Tab-separated table of C-alpha atoms in Angstrom:
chain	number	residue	atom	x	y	z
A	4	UNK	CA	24.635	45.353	128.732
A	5	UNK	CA	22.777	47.135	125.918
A	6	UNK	CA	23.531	46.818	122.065
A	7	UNK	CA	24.606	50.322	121.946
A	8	UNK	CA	26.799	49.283	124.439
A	9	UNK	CA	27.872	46.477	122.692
A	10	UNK	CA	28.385	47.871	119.429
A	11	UNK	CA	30.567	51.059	121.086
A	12	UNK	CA	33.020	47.933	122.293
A	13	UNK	CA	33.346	46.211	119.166
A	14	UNK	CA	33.738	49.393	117.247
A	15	UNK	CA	36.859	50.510	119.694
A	16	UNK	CA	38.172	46.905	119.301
A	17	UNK	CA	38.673	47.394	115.568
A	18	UNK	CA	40.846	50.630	116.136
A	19	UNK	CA	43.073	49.413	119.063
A	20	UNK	CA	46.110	46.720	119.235
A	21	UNK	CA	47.858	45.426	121.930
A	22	UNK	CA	51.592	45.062	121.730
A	23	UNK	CA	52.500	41.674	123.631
A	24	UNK	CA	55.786	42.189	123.911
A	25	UNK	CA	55.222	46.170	124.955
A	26	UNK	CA	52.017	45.323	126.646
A	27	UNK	CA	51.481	48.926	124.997
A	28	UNK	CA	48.328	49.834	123.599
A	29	UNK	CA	48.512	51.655	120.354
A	30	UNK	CA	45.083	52.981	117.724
A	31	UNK	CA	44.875	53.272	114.349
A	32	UNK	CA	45.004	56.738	112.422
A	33	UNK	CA	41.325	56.520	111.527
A	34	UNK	CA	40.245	55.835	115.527
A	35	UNK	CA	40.381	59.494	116.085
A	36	UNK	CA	41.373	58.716	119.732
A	37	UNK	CA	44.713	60.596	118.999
A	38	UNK	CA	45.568	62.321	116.768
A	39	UNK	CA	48.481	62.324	114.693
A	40	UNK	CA	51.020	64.113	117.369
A	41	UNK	CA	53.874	65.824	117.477
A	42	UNK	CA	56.949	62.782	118.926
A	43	UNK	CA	60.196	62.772	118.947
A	44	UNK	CA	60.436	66.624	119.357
A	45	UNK	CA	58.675	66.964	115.741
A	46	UNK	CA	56.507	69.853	115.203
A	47	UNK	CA	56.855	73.937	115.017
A	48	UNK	CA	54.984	76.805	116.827
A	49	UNK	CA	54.830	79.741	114.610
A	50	UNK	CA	53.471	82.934	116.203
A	51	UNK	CA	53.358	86.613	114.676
A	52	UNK	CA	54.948	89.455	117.120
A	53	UNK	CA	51.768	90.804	117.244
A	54	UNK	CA	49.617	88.704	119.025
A	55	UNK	CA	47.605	88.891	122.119
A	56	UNK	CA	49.309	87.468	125.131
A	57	UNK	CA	47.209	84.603	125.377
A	58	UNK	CA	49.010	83.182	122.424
A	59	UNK	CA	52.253	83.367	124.660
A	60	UNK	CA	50.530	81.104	127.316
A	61	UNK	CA	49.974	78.644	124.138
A	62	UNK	CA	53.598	78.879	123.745
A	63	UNK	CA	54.454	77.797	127.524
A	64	UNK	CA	52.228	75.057	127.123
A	65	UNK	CA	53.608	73.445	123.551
A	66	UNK	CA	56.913	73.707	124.856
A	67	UNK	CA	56.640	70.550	126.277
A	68	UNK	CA	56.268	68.912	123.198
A	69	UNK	CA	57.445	71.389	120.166
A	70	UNK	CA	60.979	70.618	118.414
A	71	UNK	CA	60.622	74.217	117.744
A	72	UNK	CA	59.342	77.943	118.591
A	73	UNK	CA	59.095	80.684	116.491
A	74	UNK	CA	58.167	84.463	116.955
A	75	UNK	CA	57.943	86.232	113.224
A	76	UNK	CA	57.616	89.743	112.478
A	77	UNK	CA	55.522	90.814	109.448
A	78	UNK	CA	58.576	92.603	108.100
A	79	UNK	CA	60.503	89.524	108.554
A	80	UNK	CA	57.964	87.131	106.480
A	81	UNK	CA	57.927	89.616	103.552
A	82	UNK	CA	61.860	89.438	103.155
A	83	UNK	CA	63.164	86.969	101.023
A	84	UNK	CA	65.321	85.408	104.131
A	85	UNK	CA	63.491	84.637	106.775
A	86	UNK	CA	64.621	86.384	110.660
A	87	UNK	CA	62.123	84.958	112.463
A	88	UNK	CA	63.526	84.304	116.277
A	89	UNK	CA	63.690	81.490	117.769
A	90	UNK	CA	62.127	81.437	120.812
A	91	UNK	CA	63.020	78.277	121.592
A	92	UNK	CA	64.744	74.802	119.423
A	93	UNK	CA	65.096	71.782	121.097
A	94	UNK	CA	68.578	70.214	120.504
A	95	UNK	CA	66.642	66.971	119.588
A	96	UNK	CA	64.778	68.898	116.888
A	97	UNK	CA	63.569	66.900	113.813
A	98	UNK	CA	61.524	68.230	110.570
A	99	UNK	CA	58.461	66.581	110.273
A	100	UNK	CA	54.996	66.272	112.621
A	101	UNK	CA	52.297	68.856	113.149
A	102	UNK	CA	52.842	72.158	112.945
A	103	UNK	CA	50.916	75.459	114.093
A	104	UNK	CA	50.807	79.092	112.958
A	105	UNK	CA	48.607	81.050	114.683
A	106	UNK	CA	48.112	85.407	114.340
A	107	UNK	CA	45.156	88.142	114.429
A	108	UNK	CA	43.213	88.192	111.663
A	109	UNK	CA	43.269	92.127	113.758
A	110	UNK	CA	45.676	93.086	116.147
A	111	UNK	CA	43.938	93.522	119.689
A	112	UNK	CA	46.663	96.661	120.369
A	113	UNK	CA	46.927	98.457	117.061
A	114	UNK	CA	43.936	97.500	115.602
A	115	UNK	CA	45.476	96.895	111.665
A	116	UNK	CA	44.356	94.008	110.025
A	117	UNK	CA	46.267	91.185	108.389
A	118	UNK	CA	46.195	89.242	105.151
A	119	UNK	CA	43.904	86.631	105.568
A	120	UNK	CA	45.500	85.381	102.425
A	121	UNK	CA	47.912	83.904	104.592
A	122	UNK	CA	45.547	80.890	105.658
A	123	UNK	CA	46.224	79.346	102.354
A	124	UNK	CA	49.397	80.266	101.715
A	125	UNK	CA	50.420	78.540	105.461
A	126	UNK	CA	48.194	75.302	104.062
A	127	UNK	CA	50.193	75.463	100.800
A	128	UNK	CA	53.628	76.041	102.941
A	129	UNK	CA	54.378	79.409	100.760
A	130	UNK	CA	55.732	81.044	103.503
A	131	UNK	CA	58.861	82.080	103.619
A	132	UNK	CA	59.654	80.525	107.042
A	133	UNK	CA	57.955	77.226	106.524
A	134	UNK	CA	61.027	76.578	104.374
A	135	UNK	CA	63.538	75.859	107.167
A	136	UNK	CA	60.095	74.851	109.012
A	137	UNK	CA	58.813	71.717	107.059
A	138	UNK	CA	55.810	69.847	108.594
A	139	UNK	CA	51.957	69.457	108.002
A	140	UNK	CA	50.728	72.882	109.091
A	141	UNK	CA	47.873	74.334	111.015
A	142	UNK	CA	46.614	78.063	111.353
A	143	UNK	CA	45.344	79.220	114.661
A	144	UNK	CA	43.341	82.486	113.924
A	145	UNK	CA	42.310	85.120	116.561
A	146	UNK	CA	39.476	86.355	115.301
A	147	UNK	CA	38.280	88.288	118.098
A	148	UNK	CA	38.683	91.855	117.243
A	149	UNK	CA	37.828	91.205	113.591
A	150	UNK	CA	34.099	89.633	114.096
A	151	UNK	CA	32.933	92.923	115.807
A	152	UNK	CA	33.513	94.814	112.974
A	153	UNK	CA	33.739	92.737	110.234
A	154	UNK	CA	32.730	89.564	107.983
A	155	UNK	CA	35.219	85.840	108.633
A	156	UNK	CA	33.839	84.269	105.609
A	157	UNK	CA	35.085	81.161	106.509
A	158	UNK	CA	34.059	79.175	103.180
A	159	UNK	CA	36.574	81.588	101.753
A	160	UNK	CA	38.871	81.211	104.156
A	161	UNK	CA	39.418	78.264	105.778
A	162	UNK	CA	41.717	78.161	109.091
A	163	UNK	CA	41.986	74.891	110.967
A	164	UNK	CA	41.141	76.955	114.156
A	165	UNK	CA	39.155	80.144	114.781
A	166	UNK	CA	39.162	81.991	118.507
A	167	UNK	CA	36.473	84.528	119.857
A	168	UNK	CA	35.779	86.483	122.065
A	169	UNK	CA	31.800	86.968	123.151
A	170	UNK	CA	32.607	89.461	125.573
A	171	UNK	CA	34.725	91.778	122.965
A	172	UNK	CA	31.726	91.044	120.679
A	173	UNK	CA	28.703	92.194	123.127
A	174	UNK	CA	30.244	93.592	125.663
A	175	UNK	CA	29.176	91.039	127.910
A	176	UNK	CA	29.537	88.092	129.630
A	177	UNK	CA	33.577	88.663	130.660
A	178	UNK	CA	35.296	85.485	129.896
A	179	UNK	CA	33.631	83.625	127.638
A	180	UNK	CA	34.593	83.035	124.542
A	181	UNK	CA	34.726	80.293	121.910
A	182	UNK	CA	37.172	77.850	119.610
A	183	UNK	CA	35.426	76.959	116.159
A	184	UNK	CA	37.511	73.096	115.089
A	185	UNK	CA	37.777	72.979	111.188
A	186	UNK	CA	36.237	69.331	111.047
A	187	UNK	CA	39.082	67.633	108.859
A	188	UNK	CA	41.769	69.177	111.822
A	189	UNK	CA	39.931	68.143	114.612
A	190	UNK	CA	41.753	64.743	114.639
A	191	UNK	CA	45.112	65.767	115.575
A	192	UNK	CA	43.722	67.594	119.034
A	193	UNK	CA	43.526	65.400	122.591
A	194	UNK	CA	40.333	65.637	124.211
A	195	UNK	CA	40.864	66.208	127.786
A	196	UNK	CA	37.380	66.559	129.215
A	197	UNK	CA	36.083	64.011	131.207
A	198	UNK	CA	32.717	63.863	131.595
A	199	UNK	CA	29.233	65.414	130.452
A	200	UNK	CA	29.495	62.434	127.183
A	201	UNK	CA	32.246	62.666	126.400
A	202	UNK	CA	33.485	58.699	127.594
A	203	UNK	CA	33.054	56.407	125.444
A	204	UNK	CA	34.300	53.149	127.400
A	205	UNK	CA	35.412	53.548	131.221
A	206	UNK	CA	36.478	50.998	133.800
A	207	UNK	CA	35.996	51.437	137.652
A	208	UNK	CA	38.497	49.116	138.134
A	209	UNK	CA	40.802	49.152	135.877
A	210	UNK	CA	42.920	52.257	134.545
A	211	UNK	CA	41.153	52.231	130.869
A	212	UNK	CA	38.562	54.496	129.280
A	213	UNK	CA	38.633	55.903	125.800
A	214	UNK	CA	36.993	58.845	124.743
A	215	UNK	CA	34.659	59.508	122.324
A	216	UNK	CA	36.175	60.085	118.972
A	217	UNK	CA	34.411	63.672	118.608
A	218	UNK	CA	35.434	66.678	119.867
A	219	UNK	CA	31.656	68.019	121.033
A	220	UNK	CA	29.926	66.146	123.669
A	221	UNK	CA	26.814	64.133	124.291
């Protein structure tokens, strides 16, 4: 066994405790193994009418774990009541847990941009729907009509996560795209790639391995 081996071990060991009663294992916030999820139904999904329809296949997937769904029309956010629909509200609902907002810095139909003024203003819950909405928030931001005509200066704005698209970009290669991971949000995703370094500790026989605590590999 090799000190780098070694060391990985006694690094995990200081993150992870074993219940002996539960025989559960659970890891400390600063472990990065998981992130600080959404339990217990906590946690909103905030999405803006118009969005590509790729965000709604985000939506089918968080619906397993979201207390709550919303759709929200611009019109809606600029009144001083919010109307946004709920899409879906788990009877178990609680306030509370991670939250996600996520539009188009450009719309992929239309082509209008919107405010990317609302990046902070989602951080600094000054929206009008994160009032009946509380929760530590995250913005999702397609950015992949914008970049191909314009400038996503991201030390101005700063979303937690950024989408492209390489193809819309150059034309070429269909498919590929990318996710940019604000490093400070990065904690509160789930890797769940296996392989190509990104195992930290596995067992052959045994049903343990923990991941490394970064999101990129190797």
């Amino acid at each position: 066994m090799t000190l780098k081996v070694v060391n990985v071990i006694l690094n995990i060991a200081k993150e992870i405790k074993l219940d002996l009663k539960t025989n559960k294992i659970s890891y400390s916030k600063e472990s990065g193994f998981h992130g600080d999820q959404m339990t217990d139904r906590k946690g909103c999904f905030c999405y803006l009418l118009d969005n590509h329809t790729s965000v709604q296949g985000m939506r089918e997937l968080v619906v397993e774990k979201a207390g709550s769904i919303l759709c929200l029309d611009e019109q809606e956010q600029n009144s001083d009541v919010t109307m946004a629909t709920d899409v879906f509200k788990h009877k178990e609902y609680r306030h509370g847990g991670n939250c996600l907002f996520v539009y188009p810095a450009q719309s992929n139909f239309s082509g209008r941009k919107y405010p990317l003024q609302w990046i902070k203003m989602v951080h600094n819950n000054e929206m009008t729907f994160q009032g009946q909405h509380q929760g530590h928030w995250y913005v999702g931001l397609d950015a992949a009509a914008f970049v191909c005509t314009s400038k996503l200066d991201l030390d101005l704005y700063s979303p937690d996560f950024v989408t492209l698209s390489f193809y819309k970009m150059f034309g070429i290669p269909t498919g590929l795209g990318a996710l940019l991971v604000r490093n400070e949000s990065a904690v509160v995703l789930k890797k769940k790639y296996f392989g190509g370094g990104a195992v930290s500790v596995s067992s052959a026989k045994e049903m343990f391995h923990v991941l490394r605590p970064s999101l990129s590999d190797g």
